[in-house]
Short mmCIF file of C-alpha atoms and ligand atoms in Angstrom, two decimals:
data_model
loop_
_atom_site.label_atom_id
_atom_site.label_comp_id
_atom_site.label_asym_id
_atom_site.label_seq_id
_atom_site.Cartn_x
_atom_site.Cartn_y
_atom_site.Cartn_z
CA MET R 1 58.60 -49.43 70.91
CA ARG R 2 61.56 -47.40 72.38
CA SER R 3 60.33 -43.99 73.26
CA VAL R 4 61.08 -40.53 71.11
CA PRO R 5 62.32 -37.77 72.84
CA PRO R 6 60.17 -35.22 73.00
CA SER R 7 63.91 -32.68 71.28
CA GLU R 8 66.19 -33.78 69.88
CA ALA R 9 68.31 -30.76 71.04
CA ALA R 10 67.47 -31.98 74.59
CA TYR R 11 68.30 -35.28 74.34
CA ASP R 12 71.03 -34.62 72.58
CA GLY R 13 72.07 -31.27 75.49
CA LEU R 14 72.49 -34.20 77.75
CA ARG R 15 75.82 -35.73 76.51
CA LEU R 16 78.25 -32.86 77.52
CA ARG R 17 77.08 -31.80 81.03
CA GLN R 18 77.12 -36.41 81.77
CA TRP R 19 81.03 -36.01 79.72
CA SER R 20 81.88 -33.85 82.65
CA ARG R 21 81.05 -35.66 85.02
CA GLY R 22 82.50 -38.61 83.92
CA ALA R 23 79.34 -40.83 83.23
CA ALA R 24 79.42 -40.07 79.10
CA ARG R 25 82.02 -42.27 77.70
CA SER R 26 84.50 -40.12 75.23
CA ALA R 27 85.39 -42.46 71.84
CA GLY R 28 88.21 -42.97 70.33
CA ILE R 29 90.16 -39.60 71.48
CA ASP R 30 91.90 -38.71 74.94
CA ARG R 31 89.80 -37.03 77.81
CA ARG R 32 92.55 -34.14 78.31
CA ASP R 33 92.92 -33.76 74.45
CA LEU R 34 88.81 -33.56 74.46
CA LEU R 35 89.44 -31.24 77.17
CA ARG R 36 91.94 -29.29 75.13
CA LEU R 37 89.34 -28.41 71.81
CA LEU R 38 87.03 -27.17 74.22
CA ALA R 39 89.17 -25.22 75.67
CA ALA R 40 89.60 -23.26 72.09
CA ALA R 41 86.83 -24.08 71.32
CA SER R 42 85.40 -20.44 72.83
CA ALA R 43 88.05 -18.03 71.43
CA ALA R 44 87.73 -17.80 67.85
CA GLY R 45 91.00 -18.70 66.00
CA PRO R 46 92.97 -21.55 67.59
CA LEU R 47 90.86 -24.00 65.50
CA ALA R 48 91.60 -22.49 62.61
CA GLY R 49 93.44 -25.53 61.94
CA LEU R 50 91.19 -27.47 62.08
CA ALA R 51 90.18 -26.88 59.03
CA ALA R 52 92.89 -26.76 56.73
CA PRO R 53 95.33 -30.38 57.41
CA ALA R 54 99.00 -29.63 57.58
CA TYR R 55 99.73 -31.07 53.95
CA ALA R 56 100.30 -27.39 51.72
CA ALA R 57 97.08 -25.70 49.85
CA PRO R 58 97.02 -24.97 46.29
CA ALA R 59 98.78 -22.29 45.04
CA ALA R 60 95.59 -19.10 44.84
CA GLY R 61 93.56 -19.96 41.76
CA ALA R 62 94.55 -23.77 40.98
CA PRO R 63 91.85 -26.11 40.33
CA SER R 64 92.55 -29.27 42.31
CA ALA R 65 91.72 -29.84 45.68
CA PRO R 66 94.64 -31.24 47.38
CA GLY R 67 92.80 -34.60 48.08
CA ILE R 68 89.42 -34.54 46.09
CA VAL R 69 89.45 -36.75 43.33
CA LYS R 70 87.16 -35.50 40.12
CA PRO R 71 87.88 -33.18 37.86
CA LEU R 72 87.06 -28.89 39.82
CA PRO R 73 86.74 -27.86 36.73
CA PRO R 74 87.16 -23.44 37.77
CA GLU R 75 83.65 -22.14 36.34
CA VAL R 76 81.45 -25.00 38.82
CA PHE R 77 83.79 -24.60 42.12
CA THR R 78 85.93 -22.41 44.36
CA VAL R 79 88.47 -25.13 46.02
CA ARG R 80 88.74 -24.50 49.55
CA GLY R 81 91.44 -26.00 51.12
CA THR R 82 90.59 -29.73 50.92
CA ASN R 83 87.46 -28.50 50.42
CA ALA R 84 85.47 -27.57 47.00
CA GLU R 85 82.63 -25.28 46.99
CA THR R 86 80.02 -25.46 44.39
CA ASN R 87 79.57 -21.72 42.89
CA PHE R 88 75.51 -20.85 42.79
CA ALA R 89 75.88 -19.92 39.49
CA ALA R 90 76.46 -23.37 38.17
CA LEU R 91 73.37 -25.14 39.28
CA ARG R 92 71.44 -22.54 37.14
CA ARG R 93 69.97 -24.88 34.61
CA THR R 94 70.59 -28.34 37.04
CA GLY R 95 67.15 -29.66 38.18
CA LEU R 96 65.79 -30.15 41.61
CA LEU R 97 68.94 -32.24 42.25
CA THR R 98 72.63 -31.26 41.59
CA PRO R 99 74.76 -34.03 39.62
CA ALA R 100 77.58 -35.56 41.19
CA ASP R 101 80.00 -33.76 39.35
CA ARG R 102 78.99 -30.47 40.69
CA PHE R 103 78.25 -31.31 44.31
CA PHE R 104 80.43 -29.68 47.42
CA VAL R 105 83.19 -31.78 48.42
CA ARG R 106 84.18 -31.53 52.75
CA ASN R 107 86.28 -33.77 53.20
CA HIS R 108 88.92 -33.73 57.10
CA THR R 109 91.78 -35.20 55.20
CA VAL R 110 91.59 -36.47 52.12
CA THR R 111 88.83 -38.99 49.54
CA PRO R 112 89.77 -42.67 50.40
CA ARG R 113 89.88 -45.01 47.08
CA ILE R 114 87.67 -48.00 48.93
CA ASP R 115 86.84 -50.62 47.08
CA ALA R 116 83.03 -52.07 47.40
CA ALA R 117 83.46 -56.38 47.21
CA ALA R 118 86.86 -55.92 49.49
CA TRP R 119 84.44 -53.77 51.91
CA ARG R 120 82.71 -53.96 55.51
CA LEU R 121 80.73 -52.72 57.89
CA THR R 122 80.78 -53.86 61.58
CA VAL R 123 78.72 -53.44 63.69
CA TRP R 124 79.20 -53.30 68.17
CA GLY R 125 78.62 -52.20 70.81
CA SER R 126 77.57 -52.27 74.73
CA GLY R 127 73.84 -51.47 73.29
CA LEU R 128 73.77 -54.45 71.28
CA THR R 129 72.20 -58.20 72.64
CA GLY R 130 75.25 -59.94 71.14
CA PRO R 131 78.63 -60.32 69.65
CA ALA R 132 79.33 -57.65 67.35
CA VAL R 133 77.82 -58.00 63.77
CA GLU R 134 79.21 -57.64 59.28
CA PHE R 135 77.90 -57.07 57.06
CA THR R 136 79.18 -56.71 53.23
CA TYR R 137 78.65 -54.57 50.68
CA ASP R 138 76.28 -57.16 48.85
CA GLU R 139 74.66 -58.34 52.34
CA LEU R 140 73.80 -54.67 52.59
CA ARG R 141 72.20 -54.22 49.47
CA ALA R 142 70.03 -57.26 49.76
CA LEU R 143 68.07 -55.30 52.43
CA PRO R 144 64.84 -53.73 51.87
CA ALA R 145 65.65 -50.68 49.64
CA VAL R 146 65.04 -46.72 50.26
CA THR R 147 64.44 -43.69 48.11
CA ARG R 148 65.01 -39.63 49.66
CA THR R 149 65.58 -37.15 48.23
CA ALA R 150 67.62 -35.14 49.96
CA PHE R 151 69.69 -31.82 50.78
CA VAL R 152 73.83 -32.45 52.41
CA GLU R 153 74.72 -29.25 53.90
CA CYS R 154 77.64 -27.71 55.86
CA ALA R 155 77.15 -26.14 59.38
CA GLY R 156 79.93 -23.63 58.17
CA ASN R 157 78.44 -23.12 55.12
CA ALA R 158 78.12 -18.95 54.29
CA ARG R 159 79.84 -19.03 57.38
CA SER R 160 82.09 -16.31 55.32
CA PHE R 161 79.41 -13.38 55.66
CA TYR R 162 79.69 -13.23 59.54
CA ALA R 163 83.13 -11.81 58.64
CA THR R 164 82.08 -9.66 55.11
CA GLN R 165 78.72 -8.67 56.52
CA GLN R 166 78.80 -8.96 60.40
CA ASN R 167 82.29 -7.89 60.38
CA GLN R 168 83.08 -10.67 63.30
CA GLN R 169 85.70 -12.78 63.75
CA VAL R 170 84.95 -17.23 62.65
CA SER R 171 86.77 -19.92 62.74
CA GLY R 172 86.51 -22.07 59.69
CA THR R 173 86.46 -22.38 56.05
CA ALA R 174 85.56 -19.27 54.03
CA TRP R 175 81.73 -20.56 52.64
CA THR R 176 79.50 -18.39 51.24
CA LEU R 177 76.41 -20.15 50.36
CA GLY R 178 77.37 -23.12 48.35
CA ALA R 179 78.45 -25.98 50.17
CA ILE R 180 75.25 -27.73 49.15
CA GLY R 181 74.07 -30.09 47.97
CA THR R 182 70.58 -32.56 47.11
CA ALA R 183 70.01 -35.63 45.56
CA ARG R 184 68.08 -38.75 45.61
CA TRP R 185 69.85 -41.61 48.43
CA ARG R 186 69.05 -44.93 47.67
CA GLY R 187 70.13 -47.89 50.07
CA ALA R 188 69.65 -49.36 53.43
CA ARG R 189 67.50 -47.66 56.26
CA LEU R 190 69.69 -47.65 59.59
CA SER R 191 67.09 -48.99 61.66
CA ASP R 192 67.08 -52.39 59.35
CA VAL R 193 70.86 -53.07 59.99
CA LEU R 194 70.29 -51.87 63.85
CA ARG R 195 67.66 -54.45 64.39
CA ARG R 196 69.39 -56.70 62.61
CA ALA R 197 72.70 -56.56 64.43
CA GLY R 198 70.24 -57.00 67.53
CA ILE R 199 69.84 -53.46 69.32
CA GLY R 200 69.87 -53.82 73.11
CA ARG R 201 66.21 -51.49 74.81
CA ASP R 202 69.61 -49.61 76.34
CA ALA R 203 71.15 -48.64 73.34
CA VAL R 204 71.41 -44.69 73.78
CA ASP R 205 73.60 -43.80 71.33
CA VAL R 206 74.30 -44.87 67.88
CA LEU R 207 78.57 -43.41 66.56
CA PRO R 208 78.57 -44.26 62.62
CA ARG R 209 82.84 -43.27 61.80
CA GLY R 210 84.26 -43.19 58.56
CA LEU R 211 87.59 -44.97 57.01
CA ASP R 212 89.21 -41.99 55.93
CA ASP R 213 92.11 -40.41 57.96
CA GLU R 214 92.76 -39.67 61.23
CA VAL R 215 91.99 -36.06 61.89
CA VAL R 216 95.15 -33.59 63.65
CA GLY R 217 94.52 -30.04 64.31
CA ASP R 218 96.43 -28.16 65.86
CA GLY R 219 99.18 -31.26 67.53
CA ILE R 220 95.28 -32.49 68.77
CA ARG R 221 95.19 -35.31 67.78
CA LEU R 222 90.78 -36.26 66.80
CA GLY R 223 91.19 -39.82 65.08
CA ARG R 224 88.66 -40.92 63.31
CA VAL R 225 85.67 -38.87 61.50
CA ARG R 226 82.60 -39.81 63.67
CA ARG R 227 79.32 -38.31 66.09
CA PRO R 228 77.81 -40.08 67.80
CA LEU R 229 73.53 -39.66 66.88
CA PRO R 230 70.95 -40.56 69.95
CA VAL R 231 69.32 -43.62 68.79
CA ALA R 232 66.16 -42.46 68.42
CA LYS R 233 67.51 -40.37 65.34
CA ALA R 234 69.31 -43.06 64.36
CA LEU R 235 66.08 -45.56 64.11
CA ASP R 236 63.68 -42.68 62.25
CA ASP R 237 65.20 -41.78 58.88
CA VAL R 238 68.42 -42.16 58.32
CA LEU R 239 70.09 -44.47 55.54
CA LEU R 240 73.21 -46.18 54.73
CA ALA R 241 72.68 -44.64 51.18
CA TYR R 242 75.00 -46.83 48.19
CA GLU R 243 73.28 -44.92 44.98
CA MET R 244 72.67 -40.79 44.49
CA ASN R 245 71.13 -39.41 41.59
CA GLY R 246 71.24 -43.29 40.35
CA ARG R 247 74.87 -44.43 40.84
CA PRO R 248 76.82 -45.68 43.39
CA LEU R 249 78.44 -43.25 45.12
CA PRO R 250 81.03 -41.68 43.77
CA PRO R 251 84.89 -42.33 45.72
CA ASP R 252 84.54 -38.38 47.14
CA HIS R 253 81.00 -39.09 48.75
CA GLY R 254 81.18 -41.68 50.69
CA HIS R 255 81.98 -45.13 48.22
CA PRO R 256 81.19 -47.75 49.45
CA VAL R 257 78.32 -46.55 52.02
CA ARG R 258 77.30 -43.33 53.37
CA LEU R 259 75.54 -42.59 56.05
CA ILE R 260 72.89 -40.23 54.97
CA VAL R 261 70.56 -38.35 57.88
CA PRO R 262 68.10 -35.61 57.22
CA SER R 263 67.52 -32.44 57.96
CA TRP R 264 70.69 -32.66 59.53
CA VAL R 265 73.93 -31.20 59.69
CA GLY R 266 76.86 -32.27 57.22
CA ILE R 267 78.72 -33.43 59.93
CA ALA R 268 75.84 -36.14 60.39
CA ASN R 269 76.32 -37.96 56.95
CA ILE R 270 79.40 -39.79 57.65
CA LYS R 271 81.26 -40.89 54.28
CA TRP R 272 82.85 -44.15 54.58
CA VAL R 273 81.53 -45.40 57.46
CA GLY R 274 83.64 -49.18 58.68
CA ASP R 275 81.53 -49.18 61.90
CA ILE R 276 79.06 -48.17 63.93
CA GLU R 277 79.59 -48.49 67.50
CA VAL R 278 75.60 -48.52 69.14
CA SER R 279 77.00 -47.65 73.15
CA ALA R 280 74.43 -48.29 76.04
CA GLU R 281 76.22 -45.29 77.99
CA PRO R 282 76.05 -41.60 76.15
CA LEU R 283 79.19 -41.60 74.03
CA VAL R 284 81.36 -38.11 72.74
CA SER R 285 83.22 -37.63 70.36
CA PRO R 286 85.18 -33.50 69.00
CA TRP R 287 82.55 -34.15 66.99
CA ASN R 288 79.64 -33.13 68.62
CA THR R 289 81.99 -31.48 71.76
CA GLY R 290 84.42 -29.18 70.89
CA LEU R 291 82.72 -29.38 67.29
CA TYR R 292 79.52 -28.62 65.74
CA ARG R 293 78.33 -26.61 69.02
CA LEU R 294 77.86 -22.75 69.04
CA PHE R 295 80.70 -21.20 71.05
CA GLY R 296 80.70 -17.33 71.85
CA ALA R 297 78.92 -14.23 73.79
CA GLY R 298 75.28 -15.93 73.26
CA TYR R 299 75.82 -18.51 75.13
CA PRO R 300 76.88 -21.06 78.39
CA PRO R 301 80.59 -21.32 78.24
CA GLU R 302 80.21 -25.26 77.64
CA GLY R 303 78.59 -24.47 74.50
CA SER R 304 75.31 -24.96 72.92
CA ALA R 305 73.65 -28.66 72.95
CA PRO R 306 75.42 -29.97 70.01
CA LEU R 307 73.87 -29.18 66.55
CA THR R 308 71.10 -31.28 65.22
CA ARG R 309 69.16 -30.16 62.36
CA GLN R 310 70.45 -27.05 59.51
CA THR R 311 69.06 -23.33 59.60
CA LEU R 312 66.77 -21.74 56.23
CA LYS R 313 68.74 -19.88 54.00
CA SER R 314 67.91 -18.49 50.31
CA ALA R 315 70.85 -18.29 47.36
CA PHE R 316 70.15 -16.86 43.87
CA GLU R 317 71.45 -18.65 41.12
CA VAL R 318 73.82 -15.80 39.81
CA ALA R 319 77.55 -15.07 40.28
CA PRO R 320 79.09 -12.41 42.28
CA GLY R 321 78.82 -8.88 41.07
CA ALA R 322 77.73 -9.53 37.78
CA SER R 323 76.47 -7.45 35.37
CA PHE R 324 72.46 -6.60 34.22
CA PRO R 325 71.83 -4.43 31.23
CA VAL R 326 69.03 -1.72 31.79
CA GLY R 327 65.86 -2.04 31.37
CA ARG R 328 65.74 -5.75 29.74
CA ARG R 329 63.69 -8.37 31.55
CA GLN R 330 65.81 -10.45 34.20
CA VAL R 331 64.40 -13.78 35.12
CA LEU R 332 66.55 -14.33 39.22
CA THR R 333 66.88 -17.68 39.77
CA GLY R 334 67.58 -18.95 42.56
CA ARG R 335 66.70 -22.15 46.12
CA SER R 336 65.82 -21.74 49.55
CA TRP R 337 65.89 -24.47 52.27
CA SER R 338 65.68 -25.27 55.82
CA GLY R 339 66.28 -28.15 58.28
CA GLY R 340 63.69 -26.75 60.08
CA ALA R 341 60.16 -27.72 57.50
CA PRO R 342 59.52 -27.37 53.77
CA VAL R 343 59.69 -24.06 52.73
CA ARG R 344 56.40 -21.61 52.74
CA THR R 345 57.21 -18.24 51.08
CA VAL R 346 60.42 -17.01 48.96
CA GLU R 347 60.71 -13.40 48.67
CA VAL R 348 62.54 -11.68 46.50
CA SER R 349 64.33 -7.26 47.08
CA THR R 350 65.67 -6.49 44.13
CA ASP R 351 66.24 -3.22 45.39
CA GLY R 352 69.09 -3.63 48.41
CA GLY R 353 65.17 -4.10 50.79
CA VAL R 354 63.48 -1.08 50.75
CA ARG R 355 60.76 -2.68 48.63
CA TRP R 356 60.23 -6.97 49.06
CA ARG R 357 58.19 -9.19 46.32
CA ARG R 358 56.79 -13.11 46.51
CA ALA R 359 59.30 -15.18 44.37
CA ARG R 360 57.46 -18.15 42.01
CA LEU R 361 58.08 -21.54 43.63
CA ARG R 362 58.91 -24.16 41.45
CA ASP R 363 59.21 -27.02 43.67
CA GLN R 364 56.31 -28.43 45.69
CA PRO R 365 58.71 -27.89 49.33
CA ARG R 366 59.55 -31.09 50.96
CA SER R 367 60.99 -31.73 54.35
CA GLY R 368 64.64 -31.64 53.56
CA SER R 369 65.18 -30.55 50.54
CA TRP R 370 65.27 -27.17 49.41
CA VAL R 371 62.90 -25.89 45.97
CA ARG R 372 63.52 -23.48 42.75
CA TRP R 373 62.49 -20.14 42.26
CA SER R 374 62.00 -17.67 40.30
CA ALA R 375 61.27 -13.44 40.81
CA ASP R 376 60.86 -11.68 37.20
CA TRP R 377 63.00 -7.98 37.31
CA VAL R 378 63.40 -4.79 34.65
CA PRO R 379 66.71 -3.42 36.13
CA GLY R 380 66.09 0.57 36.52
CA ALA R 381 68.72 2.07 36.41
CA PRO R 382 73.01 1.24 36.07
CA GLY R 383 74.98 1.44 38.65
CA PRO R 384 74.90 -0.88 41.64
CA ALA R 385 72.62 -3.10 43.02
CA VAL R 386 71.90 -5.12 44.94
CA LEU R 387 69.60 -8.33 45.33
CA LEU R 388 68.27 -10.18 48.29
CA ALA R 389 65.94 -14.01 48.74
CA ARG R 390 64.75 -14.56 52.61
CA ALA R 391 62.73 -17.57 53.56
CA THR R 392 59.99 -18.50 55.53
CA ASP R 393 59.53 -22.09 56.34
CA ARG R 394 56.46 -24.32 57.68
CA THR R 395 57.47 -23.61 61.55
CA GLY R 396 57.05 -19.49 60.86
CA ARG R 397 60.28 -18.91 60.33
CA THR R 398 61.89 -16.37 58.13
CA GLN R 399 65.41 -15.34 57.78
CA PRO R 400 65.97 -12.23 60.15
CA GLU R 401 68.44 -9.40 58.98
CA ALA R 402 71.47 -10.51 61.19
CA ALA R 403 72.65 -14.70 62.48
CA VAL R 404 73.22 -14.69 66.23
CA HIS R 405 77.32 -15.14 66.06
CA ASN R 406 79.09 -17.97 67.12
CA THR R 407 83.30 -18.18 67.34
CA GLN R 408 83.02 -20.64 64.48
CA GLY R 409 80.52 -19.89 62.38
CA TYR R 410 77.87 -21.95 61.94
CA LEU R 411 74.48 -22.33 61.04
CA PHE R 412 74.09 -18.47 59.87
CA ASP R 413 70.77 -17.81 58.67
CA ALA R 414 70.75 -14.13 57.22
CA VAL R 415 69.61 -12.81 54.63
CA VAL R 416 73.42 -12.58 52.24
CA ARG R 417 73.08 -8.74 49.86
CA HIS R 418 73.96 -10.11 46.01
CA GLU R 419 76.08 -8.12 45.09
CA VAL R 420 75.78 -7.03 40.83
CA ARG R 421 76.07 -4.28 38.19
CA VAL R 422 72.94 -2.82 36.17
CA VAL R 423 74.55 -1.40 32.70
N1 MTE V 501 83.92 -40.03 57.11
C1 MTE V 501 83.98 -38.31 56.72
N2 MTE V 501 82.35 -37.86 56.27
C2 MTE V 501 82.11 -37.16 56.91
C3 MTE V 501 82.80 -36.15 56.38
C4 MTE V 501 84.35 -36.74 56.32
O1 MTE V 501 85.65 -35.06 56.40
N3 MTE V 501 85.16 -37.81 57.24
N4 MTE V 501 83.10 -34.18 56.26
C5 MTE V 501 81.48 -34.72 56.61
C6 MTE V 501 80.82 -33.30 56.37
S1 MTE V 501 81.81 -31.93 57.45
C7 MTE V 501 80.26 -32.76 55.08
S2 MTE V 501 79.19 -31.18 55.54
C8 MTE V 501 79.75 -33.91 54.77
C9 MTE V 501 80.31 -33.51 53.35
O2 MTE V 501 79.78 -34.16 51.67
P1 MTE V 501 79.71 -34.23 50.34
O3 MTE V 501 81.15 -33.75 50.50
O4 MTE V 501 79.45 -35.16 49.97
O5 MTE V 501 79.35 -33.22 49.99
O6 MTE V 501 80.25 -34.89 55.13
C10 MTE V 501 80.27 -35.42 56.11
N5 MTE V 501 81.25 -37.32 56.50
MO1 MO V 502 80.26 -29.24 57.32
#
């Protein structure tokens, strides 16, 4: 058995230092380009271009995003560049699982159309004991299948609140809280695929890569979307998923096969995976160096360790600015989740944070998933009101009043002020 590192972050934290000493290889990106990316990451602003590829953004309010295949009805989605955010109010009557037609989409470029019958997964690299191995779609489906409920959440979810609540500048897509969805994924274990491919004892990193177009931002060629996973995580609970909520994966969510990396940042869940490099030497890519690390005043100049787990958040299933009649009992609903541990409790305030009370949890809290909750409210006096929800997870962490700033606005965890009106 392989030994498991004591902490994912400590293990991963080695990578950039190894790379700067020449002990890690930058897979698929020029060393100079990676240095430019790193320099840009430590200042908010210059990187904004990476979130918005070169083609024209749709006109404001247009119901489609370039490159997303599924319909994006405006009552369900808010289009942000190449991405579509789920409006939380549109989840109010959905169950624990997010239907695929309401699940947010985060695309660096455009959704590729891939024929499952022609698709191949190639597993290769210095960390294998033998040559490259190919899997067809049918071969992957013939492996033992695992089913798992897990959220996929963008590391930048809620990023816009750094600006609107904390008056801090950040770069990247201005998500509110809807860059998350929870689905029931079915697929093969990545560990089964790696073992069948002959992973060796000296393998340290596993680098899945998407078949979507190469990413170019601010003149820096980043190559295809890819992010190394430490081998301990790759052999733990990662799936190569081919089904979402009992149906084949839809094109926008990775058809025919994507990674599901429970509890980790969205970027780890590589869609449209085409090959996986298994490496005996540490790997870096733009997505674990200049991107998806924390830069800013509270962090070392080379940034934090690459992000692994998601943080803790809560959201009301209420439209922003919604009106509630005075004196009429309301059942407020919402969801809370944490990448660190199952949610333990959720508290709600309907008076801007003066008084707090427990919300009723509607689901058994589970790791890697969210819980639905509800709380009664009888609006007292006409005028503006602020709804707040804050979760505590089983590690004992509670959402703070303010999130610690980082230049790219990742991992916002503070309580969000949800402004409504009593009429
Ligand atoms: N190949 C590929 N995989 C990808 C991406 C991408 O653009 N290309 N985006 C990543 C990011 S940043 C997130 S948050 C999730 C979003 O998954 P979804 O679009 O299915 O909601 O996919 C990840 N996997
Ligand atoms: Mo993301």
